[in-house]
CSV table of N, CA, C and O in Angstrom, one decimal:
chain,number,residue,atom,x,y,z
O,1,MET,N,81.2,125.9,77.4
O,1,MET,CA,82.2,126.5,78.2
O,1,MET,C,81.6,127.6,79.0
O,1,MET,O,80.8,128.4,78.6
O,2,THR,N,81.9,127.6,80.4
O,2,THR,CA,81.3,128.5,81.3
O,2,THR,C,82.4,129.5,81.8
O,2,THR,O,83.6,129.2,81.7
O,3,ASP,N,81.9,130.6,82.2
O,3,ASP,CA,82.8,131.7,82.6
O,3,ASP,C,82.9,131.9,84.1
O,3,ASP,O,83.3,132.9,84.6
O,4,GLY,N,82.5,131.0,85.0
O,4,GLY,CA,82.5,131.3,86.4
O,4,GLY,C,83.5,130.4,87.1
O,4,GLY,O,84.2,129.5,86.5
O,5,PRO,N,83.6,130.5,88.4
O,5,PRO,CA,84.5,129.7,89.2
O,5,PRO,C,84.0,128.2,89.2
O,5,PRO,O,84.8,127.3,89.4
O,6,GLU,N,82.7,128.0,88.8
O,6,GLU,CA,82.2,126.6,88.8
O,6,GLU,C,82.7,125.9,87.5
O,6,GLU,O,82.7,124.7,87.4
O,7,GLY,N,83.0,126.7,86.5
O,7,GLY,CA,83.4,126.1,85.2
O,7,GLY,C,84.7,125.4,85.3
O,7,GLY,O,85.6,125.6,86.1
O,8,ASP,N,85.0,124.5,84.3
O,8,ASP,CA,86.2,123.7,84.3
O,8,ASP,C,87.2,124.5,83.4
O,8,ASP,O,87.3,124.4,82.2
O,9,ALA,N,87.9,125.5,84.1
O,9,ALA,CA,88.8,126.3,83.3
O,9,ALA,C,90.1,125.7,83.0
O,9,ALA,O,90.9,126.2,82.3
O,10,GLY,N,90.4,124.5,83.6
O,10,GLY,CA,91.7,123.9,83.3
O,10,GLY,C,91.8,122.6,84.1
O,10,GLY,O,91.0,122.3,84.9
O,11,ALA,N,92.8,121.9,83.8
O,11,ALA,CA,93.0,120.6,84.5
O,11,ALA,C,93.4,120.8,86.0
O,11,ALA,O,93.1,119.9,86.8
O,12,GLY,N,93.9,121.9,86.4
O,12,GLY,CA,94.3,122.2,87.7
O,12,GLY,C,93.1,122.6,88.6
O,12,GLY,O,93.3,122.9,89.8
O,13,ASN,N,91.9,122.7,88.1
O,13,ASN,CA,90.8,123.1,88.9
O,13,ASN,C,90.4,122.0,89.9
O,13,ASN,O,90.2,120.9,89.5
O,14,ARG,N,90.2,122.4,91.1
O,14,ARG,CA,89.8,121.5,92.2
O,14,ARG,C,88.5,121.9,92.7
O,14,ARG,O,88.0,123.0,92.6
O,15,GLU,N,87.8,120.9,93.3
O,15,GLU,CA,86.5,121.2,93.9
O,15,GLU,C,86.7,122.1,95.1
O,15,GLU,O,87.5,121.9,95.9
O,16,GLY,N,86.0,123.2,95.1
O,16,GLY,CA,86.1,124.2,96.2
O,16,GLY,C,87.2,125.1,96.0
O,16,GLY,O,87.5,125.9,97.0
O,17,ALA,N,87.9,125.1,94.9
O,17,ALA,CA,89.1,126.0,94.7
O,17,ALA,C,88.6,127.4,94.5
O,17,ALA,O,87.5,127.7,93.9
O,18,VAL,N,89.4,128.3,94.9
O,18,VAL,CA,89.1,129.7,94.8
O,18,VAL,C,89.8,130.2,93.5
O,18,VAL,O,91.0,129.8,93.3
O,19,PRO,N,89.2,131.0,92.7
O,19,PRO,CA,89.9,131.6,91.5
O,19,PRO,C,91.2,132.3,92.0
O,19,PRO,O,91.2,133.0,92.9
O,20,GLY,N,92.3,132.0,91.3
O,20,GLY,CA,93.6,132.6,91.6
O,20,GLY,C,94.4,131.8,92.6
O,20,GLY,O,95.5,132.0,92.9
O,21,ASP,N,93.8,130.7,93.1
O,21,ASP,CA,94.4,129.8,94.0
O,21,ASP,C,95.6,129.1,93.4
O,21,ASP,O,96.6,128.7,94.0
O,22,GLU,N,95.5,128.8,92.1
O,22,GLU,CA,96.6,128.1,91.4
O,22,GLU,C,97.9,128.8,91.4
O,22,GLU,O,99.0,128.2,91.4
O,23,VAL,N,97.9,130.1,91.6
O,23,VAL,CA,99.2,130.9,91.8
O,23,VAL,C,99.9,130.4,93.0
O,23,VAL,O,101.1,130.2,93.0
O,24,TRP,N,99.2,130.2,94.1
O,24,TRP,CA,99.8,129.7,95.4
O,24,TRP,C,100.2,128.3,95.3
O,24,TRP,O,101.2,127.9,95.9
O,25,ASP,N,99.5,127.5,94.5
O,25,ASP,CA,99.8,126.0,94.4
O,25,ASP,C,101.2,125.9,93.7
O,25,ASP,O,102.0,125.1,94.1
O,26,GLU,N,101.4,126.7,92.7
O,26,GLU,CA,102.7,126.7,92.0
O,26,GLU,C,103.9,127.1,92.8
O,26,GLU,O,105.0,126.6,92.8
O,27,ALA,N,103.6,128.1,93.6
O,27,ALA,CA,104.7,128.7,94.5
O,27,ALA,C,105.0,127.8,95.7
O,27,ALA,O,106.1,127.9,96.2
O,28,ASP,N,104.1,126.9,96.1
O,28,ASP,CA,104.3,126.1,97.2
O,28,ASP,C,105.5,125.1,97.0
O,28,ASP,O,106.2,124.8,98.0
O,29,ASP,N,105.8,124.7,95.8
O,29,ASP,CA,106.9,123.8,95.5
O,29,ASP,C,108.3,124.5,95.7
O,29,ASP,O,109.2,123.8,96.0
O,30,GLU,N,108.3,125.8,95.6
O,30,GLU,CA,109.6,126.5,95.6
O,30,GLU,C,109.9,127.2,96.9
O,30,GLU,O,111.1,127.4,97.2
O,31,VAL,N,108.9,127.5,97.7
O,31,VAL,CA,109.1,128.3,98.9
O,31,VAL,C,109.1,127.3,100.1
O,31,VAL,O,108.2,126.5,100.2
O,32,SER,N,110.1,127.5,100.9
O,32,SER,CA,110.1,126.7,102.2
O,32,SER,C,109.5,127.6,103.3
O,32,SER,O,110.1,128.7,103.5
O,33,THR,N,108.5,127.2,103.9
O,33,THR,CA,107.9,128.0,105.0
O,33,THR,C,108.1,127.3,106.3
O,33,THR,O,108.4,126.1,106.4
O,34,LEU,N,108.0,128.0,107.4
O,34,LEU,CA,108.0,127.5,108.7
O,34,LEU,C,106.7,127.0,109.1
O,34,LEU,O,105.7,127.7,109.2
O,35,GLY,N,106.6,125.7,109.2
O,35,GLY,CA,105.3,125.0,109.5
O,35,GLY,C,104.7,125.4,110.9
O,35,GLY,O,105.5,125.9,111.7
O,36,GLY,N,103.5,125.1,111.1
O,36,GLY,CA,102.8,125.5,112.3
O,36,GLY,C,103.4,124.8,113.5
O,36,GLY,O,103.7,125.5,114.5
O,37,LYS,N,103.7,123.5,113.5
O,37,LYS,CA,104.3,122.8,114.6
O,37,LYS,C,105.7,123.3,114.9
O,37,LYS,O,106.1,123.5,116.0
O,38,ARG,N,106.5,123.6,113.9
O,38,ARG,CA,107.9,124.1,114.0
O,38,ARG,C,107.8,125.5,114.6
O,38,ARG,O,108.7,125.8,115.4
O,39,LEU,N,106.9,126.3,114.2
O,39,LEU,CA,106.8,127.7,114.7
O,39,LEU,C,106.5,127.6,116.2
O,39,LEU,O,107.1,128.4,117.0
O,40,ILE,N,105.5,126.8,116.6
O,40,ILE,CA,105.1,126.7,118.0
O,40,ILE,C,106.3,126.2,118.8
O,40,ILE,O,106.5,126.8,119.9
O,41,LEU,N,107.0,125.2,118.3
O,41,LEU,CA,108.2,124.8,119.1
O,41,LEU,C,109.3,125.8,119.2
O,41,LEU,O,109.9,126.0,120.2
O,42,LEU,N,109.4,126.6,118.1
O,42,LEU,CA,110.4,127.7,118.2
O,42,LEU,C,110.0,128.8,119.2
O,42,LEU,O,110.8,129.2,120.0
O,43,LEU,N,108.7,129.1,119.2
O,43,LEU,CA,108.2,130.1,120.2
O,43,LEU,C,108.3,129.6,121.6
O,43,LEU,O,108.6,130.3,122.5
O,44,TYR,N,108.0,128.3,121.8
O,44,TYR,CA,108.2,127.6,123.1
O,44,TYR,C,109.6,127.8,123.6
O,44,TYR,O,109.8,128.2,124.7
O,45,ALA,N,110.6,127.5,122.7
O,45,ALA,CA,112.0,127.6,123.1
O,45,ALA,C,112.4,129.0,123.4
O,45,ALA,O,113.1,129.2,124.4
O,46,VAL,N,111.9,129.9,122.6
O,46,VAL,CA,112.2,131.4,122.9
O,46,VAL,C,111.6,131.8,124.2
O,46,VAL,O,112.3,132.5,125.0
O,47,VAL,N,110.4,131.4,124.5
O,47,VAL,CA,109.8,131.9,125.8
O,47,VAL,C,110.5,131.2,127.0
O,47,VAL,O,110.8,131.9,128.0
O,48,VAL,N,110.8,129.9,126.9
O,48,VAL,CA,111.5,129.3,128.0
O,48,VAL,C,112.9,129.9,128.2
O,48,VAL,O,113.4,130.1,129.3
O,49,SER,N,113.6,130.2,127.1
O,49,SER,CA,114.9,130.9,127.1
O,49,SER,C,114.8,132.3,127.8
O,49,SER,O,115.7,132.6,128.6
O,50,ILE,N,113.8,133.0,127.4
O,50,ILE,CA,113.6,134.3,128.1
O,50,ILE,C,113.4,134.2,129.6
O,50,ILE,O,113.9,135.0,130.4
O,51,ALA,N,112.6,133.2,130.0
O,51,ALA,CA,112.4,132.9,131.4
O,51,ALA,C,113.7,132.6,132.1
O,51,ALA,O,114.0,133.1,133.2
O,52,GLY,N,114.5,131.8,131.4
O,52,GLY,CA,115.8,131.5,132.0
O,52,GLY,C,116.7,132.7,132.1
O,52,GLY,O,117.4,132.9,133.1
O,53,LEU,N,116.7,133.5,131.1
O,53,LEU,CA,117.6,134.7,131.1
O,53,LEU,C,117.1,135.7,132.1
O,53,LEU,O,117.9,136.3,132.8
O,54,THR,N,115.8,135.8,132.3
O,54,THR,CA,115.3,136.7,133.3
O,54,THR,C,115.7,136.2,134.7
O,54,THR,O,116.1,137.0,135.6
O,55,GLY,N,115.5,134.9,135.0
O,55,GLY,CA,116.0,134.3,136.2
O,55,GLY,C,117.4,134.5,136.5
O,55,GLY,O,117.9,134.9,137.6
O,56,PHE,N,118.2,134.4,135.4
O,56,PHE,CA,119.7,134.6,135.5
O,56,PHE,C,120.0,136.0,135.9
O,56,PHE,O,120.8,136.3,136.8
O,57,LEU,N,119.4,137.0,135.2
O,57,LEU,CA,119.6,138.4,135.5
O,57,LEU,C,119.2,138.7,137.0
O,57,LEU,O,119.9,139.5,137.6
O,58,ILE,N,118.0,138.2,137.4
O,58,ILE,CA,117.6,138.5,138.8
O,58,ILE,C,118.6,137.9,139.8
O,58,ILE,O,118.9,138.6,140.7
O,59,GLY,N,119.0,136.7,139.5
O,59,GLY,CA,120.0,136.1,140.4
O,59,GLY,C,121.4,136.8,140.4
O,59,GLY,O,122.1,136.9,141.4
O,60,ALA,N,121.8,137.3,139.2
O,60,ALA,CA,123.1,137.9,139.0
O,60,ALA,C,123.1,139.3,139.7
O,60,ALA,O,124.2,139.8,140.1
O,61,LEU,N,121.9,139.9,139.8
O,61,LEU,CA,121.9,141.3,140.4
O,61,LEU,C,122.2,141.2,141.9
O,61,LEU,O,122.5,142.1,142.6
O,62,GLY,N,122.0,140.0,142.5
O,62,GLY,CA,122.3,139.8,143.9
O,62,GLY,C,121.3,140.6,144.8
O,62,GLY,O,121.8,141.1,145.8
O,63,ILE,N,120.1,140.6,144.5
O,63,ILE,CA,119.1,141.3,145.3
O,63,ILE,C,119.0,140.7,146.7
O,63,ILE,O,118.9,139.5,146.8
O,64,ARG,N,119.1,141.5,147.7
O,64,ARG,CA,119.1,141.0,149.0
O,64,ARG,C,117.7,140.6,149.4
O,64,ARG,O,116.7,141.2,149.0
O,65,GLY,N,117.6,139.6,150.3
O,65,GLY,CA,116.4,139.2,150.8
O,65,GLY,C,115.7,138.2,150.0
O,65,GLY,O,114.6,137.8,150.3
O,66,LEU,N,116.3,137.7,148.9
O,66,LEU,CA,115.7,136.6,148.1
O,66,LEU,C,115.8,135.3,148.9
O,66,LEU,O,116.8,135.0,149.5
O,67,ARG,N,114.7,134.6,148.9
O,67,ARG,CA,114.7,133.3,149.6
O,67,ARG,C,114.8,132.2,148.6
O,67,ARG,O,114.4,132.3,147.4
O,68,PRO,N,115.2,131.0,149.0
O,68,PRO,CA,115.2,129.8,148.0
O,68,PRO,C,113.8,129.5,147.6
O,68,PRO,O,112.9,129.7,148.3
O,69,VAL,N,113.7,129.1,146.3
O,69,VAL,CA,112.4,128.8,145.8
O,69,VAL,C,112.3,127.2,145.6
O,69,VAL,O,113.3,126.6,145.3
O,70,THR,N,111.1,126.7,145.7
O,70,THR,CA,110.9,125.3,145.6
O,70,THR,C,110.1,125.0,144.3
O,70,THR,O,109.0,125.7,144.1
O,71,PHE,N,110.5,124.1,143.5
O,71,PHE,CA,109.8,123.7,142.3
O,71,PHE,C,108.9,122.5,142.6
O,71,PHE,O,109.5,121.4,142.9
O,72,LEU,N,107.6,122.6,142.7
O,72,LEU,CA,106.6,121.6,142.9
O,72,LEU,C,106.9,120.8,144.2
O,72,LEU,O,106.5,119.7,144.4
O,73,GLY,N,107.5,121.5,145.2
O,73,GLY,CA,107.8,120.8,146.4
O,73,GLY,C,108.9,119.7,146.4
O,73,GLY,O,109.1,119.0,147.3
O,74,LEU,N,109.5,119.6,145.2
O,74,LEU,CA,110.5,118.5,145.0
O,74,LEU,C,112.0,119.0,145.0
O,74,LEU,O,112.8,118.4,145.6
O,75,VAL,N,112.2,120.1,144.4
O,75,VAL,CA,113.6,120.6,144.2
O,75,VAL,C,113.6,122.0,144.7
O,75,VAL,O,112.8,122.9,144.4
O,76,THR,N,114.6,122.4,145.5
O,76,THR,CA,114.8,123.7,146.0
O,76,THR,C,116.0,124.4,145.3
O,76,THR,O,117.0,123.8,145.2
O,77,PHE,N,115.7,125.5,144.8
O,77,PHE,CA,116.7,126.3,144.1
O,77,PHE,C,117.2,127.5,144.9
O,77,PHE,O,116.3,128.2,145.5
O,78,GLN,N,118.5,127.7,145.1
O,78,GLN,CA,119.0,128.8,145.8
O,78,GLN,C,118.9,130.1,144.9
O,78,GLN,O,118.9,130.0,143.7
O,79,PRO,N,118.8,131.2,145.5
O,79,PRO,CA,118.6,132.5,144.7
O,79,PRO,C,120.0,132.9,144.1
O,79,PRO,O,120.4,134.1,144.3
O,80,THR,N,120.6,132.1,143.4
O,80,THR,CA,121.8,132.4,142.6
O,80,THR,C,121.4,132.6,141.1
O,80,THR,O,120.2,132.3,140.8
O,81,ALA,N,122.3,133.1,140.3
O,81,ALA,CA,122.0,133.3,138.9
O,81,ALA,C,121.6,131.9,138.2
O,81,ALA,O,120.6,131.9,137.6
O,82,THR,N,122.3,130.9,138.5
O,82,THR,CA,122.0,129.6,137.8
O,82,THR,C,120.8,129.0,138.4
O,82,THR,O,120.0,128.3,137.8
O,83,GLY,N,120.6,129.1,139.8
O,83,GLY,CA,119.5,128.5,140.4
O,83,GLY,C,118.2,129.2,140.0
O,83,GLY,O,117.2,128.5,139.6
O,84,LEU,N,118.1,130.5,139.9
O,84,LEU,CA,116.9,131.2,139.4
O,84,LEU,C,116.7,131.0,137.9
O,84,LEU,O,115.5,130.9,137.5
O,85,ALA,N,117.7,130.8,137.1
O,85,ALA,CA,117.6,130.6,135.7
O,85,ALA,C,117.0,129.2,135.5
O,85,ALA,O,116.0,129.0,134.7
O,86,ALA,N,117.5,128.2,136.2
O,86,ALA,CA,116.9,126.8,136.2
O,86,ALA,C,115.5,126.8,136.6
O,86,ALA,O,114.6,126.2,136.0
O,87,TYR,N,115.2,127.5,137.7
O,87,TYR,CA,113.8,127.6,138.2
O,87,TYR,C,112.9,128.2,137.2
O,87,TYR,O,111.8,127.7,136.9
O,88,GLY,N,113.3,129.3,136.6
O,88,GLY,CA,112.4,130.0,135.6
O,88,GLY,C,112.2,129.1,134.4
O,88,GLY,O,111.1,129.0,133.9
O,89,MET,N,113.2,128.4,133.9
O,89,MET,CA,113.1,127.6,132.8
O,89,MET,C,112.2,126.4,133.1
O,89,MET,O,111.4,126.0,132.2
O,90,LEU,N,112.4,125.8,134.2
O,90,LEU,CA,111.6,124.6,134.6
O,90,LEU,C,110.1,125.0,134.8
O,90,LEU,O,109.2,124.3,134.3
O,91,THR,N,109.9,126.1,135.4
O,91,THR,CA,108.5,126.6,135.7
O,91,THR,C,107.8,126.9,134.4
O,91,THR,O,106.7,126.5,134.1
O,92,MET,N,108.4,127.7,133.6
O,92,MET,CA,107.8,128.1,132.3
O,92,MET,C,107.7,126.9,131.3
O,92,MET,O,106.7,126.8,130.6
O,93,GLY,N,108.7,126.1,131.3
O,93,GLY,CA,108.7,124.9,130.4
O,93,GLY,C,107.6,124.0,130.8
O,93,GLY,O,106.9,123.5,129.9
O,94,LEU,N,107.4,123.7,132.1
O,94,LEU,CA,106.3,122.8,132.5
O,94,LEU,C,105.0,123.4,132.3
O,94,LEU,O,104.1,122.8,131.7
O,95,GLY,N,104.8,124.7,132.6
O,95,GLY,CA,103.5,125.4,132.5
O,95,GLY,C,103.1,125.4,131.0
O,95,GLY,O,102.0,125.1,130.6
O,96,LEU,N,104.0,125.9,130.2
O,96,LEU,CA,103.7,126.0,128.7
O,96,LEU,C,103.6,124.6,128.1
O,96,LEU,O,102.7,124.4,127.2
O,97,GLY,N,104.4,123.7,128.6
O,97,GLY,CA,104.4,122.3,128.0
O,97,GLY,C,103.1,121.7,128.2
O,97,GLY,O,102.5,121.0,127.4
O,98,VAL,N,102.5,121.8,129.4
O,98,VAL,CA,101.2,121.2,129.8
O,98,VAL,C,100.1,121.8,128.9
O,98,VAL,O,99.3,121.1,128.4
O,99,MET,N,100.2,123.2,128.8
O,99,MET,CA,99.2,123.8,128.0
O,99,MET,C,99.2,123.4,126.5
O,99,MET,O,98.2,123.1,125.9
O,100,LEU,N,100.4,123.3,126.0
O,100,LEU,CA,100.6,122.9,124.6
O,100,LEU,C,100.2,121.5,124.4
O,100,LEU,O,99.6,121.1,123.4
O,101,ALA,N,100.5,120.6,125.3
O,101,ALA,CA,100.1,119.2,125.3
O,101,ALA,C,98.5,119.1,125.3
O,101,ALA,O,98.0,118.3,124.5
O,102,LEU,N,97.9,119.9,126.1
O,102,LEU,CA,96.4,119.9,126.1
O,102,LEU,C,95.9,120.4,124.7
O,102,LEU,O,94.9,119.8,124.2
O,103,VAL,N,96.5,121.4,124.2
O,103,VAL,CA,96.0,121.9,122.9
O,103,VAL,C,96.2,120.8,121.8
O,103,VAL,O,95.3,120.6,121.0
O,104,VAL,N,97.3,120.2,121.8
O,104,VAL,CA,97.5,119.1,120.8
O,104,VAL,C,96.5,118.0,121.0
O,104,VAL,O,96.0,117.5,120.1
O,105,TYR,N,96.3,117.6,122.3
O,105,TYR,CA,95.4,116.5,122.5
O,105,TYR,C,94.0,116.9,122.1
O,105,TYR,O,93.3,116.1,121.4
O,106,VAL,N,93.5,118.0,122.4
O,106,VAL,CA,92.2,118.5,122.0
O,106,VAL,C,92.0,118.6,120.5
O,106,VAL,O,91.1,118.1,119.9
O,107,SER,N,93.1,119.1,119.9
O,107,SER,CA,93.0,119.3,118.4
O,107,SER,C,93.0,118.0,117.7
O,107,SER,O,92.4,117.8,116.6
O,108,ASN,N,93.7,117.0,118.3
O,108,ASN,CA,93.8,115.6,117.6
O,108,ASN,C,92.5,114.8,118.0
O,108,ASN,O,92.0,114.0,117.1
O,109,GLU,N,92.0,115.0,119.1
O,109,GLU,CA,90.8,114.3,119.6
O,109,GLU,C,89.5,114.7,118.9
O,109,GLU,O,88.7,113.9,118.6
O,110,TYR,N,89.4,116.0,118.8
O,110,TYR,CA,88.1,116.6,118.3
O,110,TYR,C,88.3,117.3,117.0
O,110,TYR,O,88.1,118.4,116.8
O,111,VAL,N,88.7,116.5,116.0
O,111,VAL,CA,88.9,117.0,114.6
O,111,VAL,C,87.6,117.2,114.0
O,111,VAL,O,86.7,116.3,114.0
O,112,ASP,N,87.5,118.3,113.3
O,112,ASP,CA,86.2,118.6,112.6
O,112,ASP,C,86.3,117.9,111.2
O,112,ASP,O,87.1,118.3,110.3
O,113,GLU,N,85.5,116.9,111.0
O,113,GLU,CA,85.5,116.1,109.8
O,113,GLU,C,84.9,116.8,108.6
O,113,GLU,O,85.1,116.4,107.5
O,114,GLU,N,84.1,117.8,108.9
O,114,GLU,CA,83.4,118.5,107.8
O,114,GLU,C,84.3,119.4,107.0
O,114,GLU,O,84.0,119.8,105.9
O,115,ALA,N,85.4,119.9,107.6
O,115,ALA,CA,86.3,120.9,107.0
O,115,ALA,C,87.1,120.3,105.9
O,115,ALA,O,87.3,119.3,105.5
């Protein structure tokens, strides 16, 4: 019988396990956590919503001298509350969406097999 982390202290011992890790293994069954993908999607929705709210507030203030804005040269939005909210949500949604898609692609394509 050995006294170190290398020793077989019980049936729950895994290769590369850290002493005290078994406490977290038992708690994982009972605790529901917000997973990484769900958290990122939640943050994405929050940021896009904030962009829409900001556009709505800017349009609702009725600031003089605002000109219509064009999204990718395809759609023109008038400087109203709904127009600027839609423009802000589309712009932020597309910009963040492309960045998140690239992160997902790179993380799936170049997985570190040694870890």
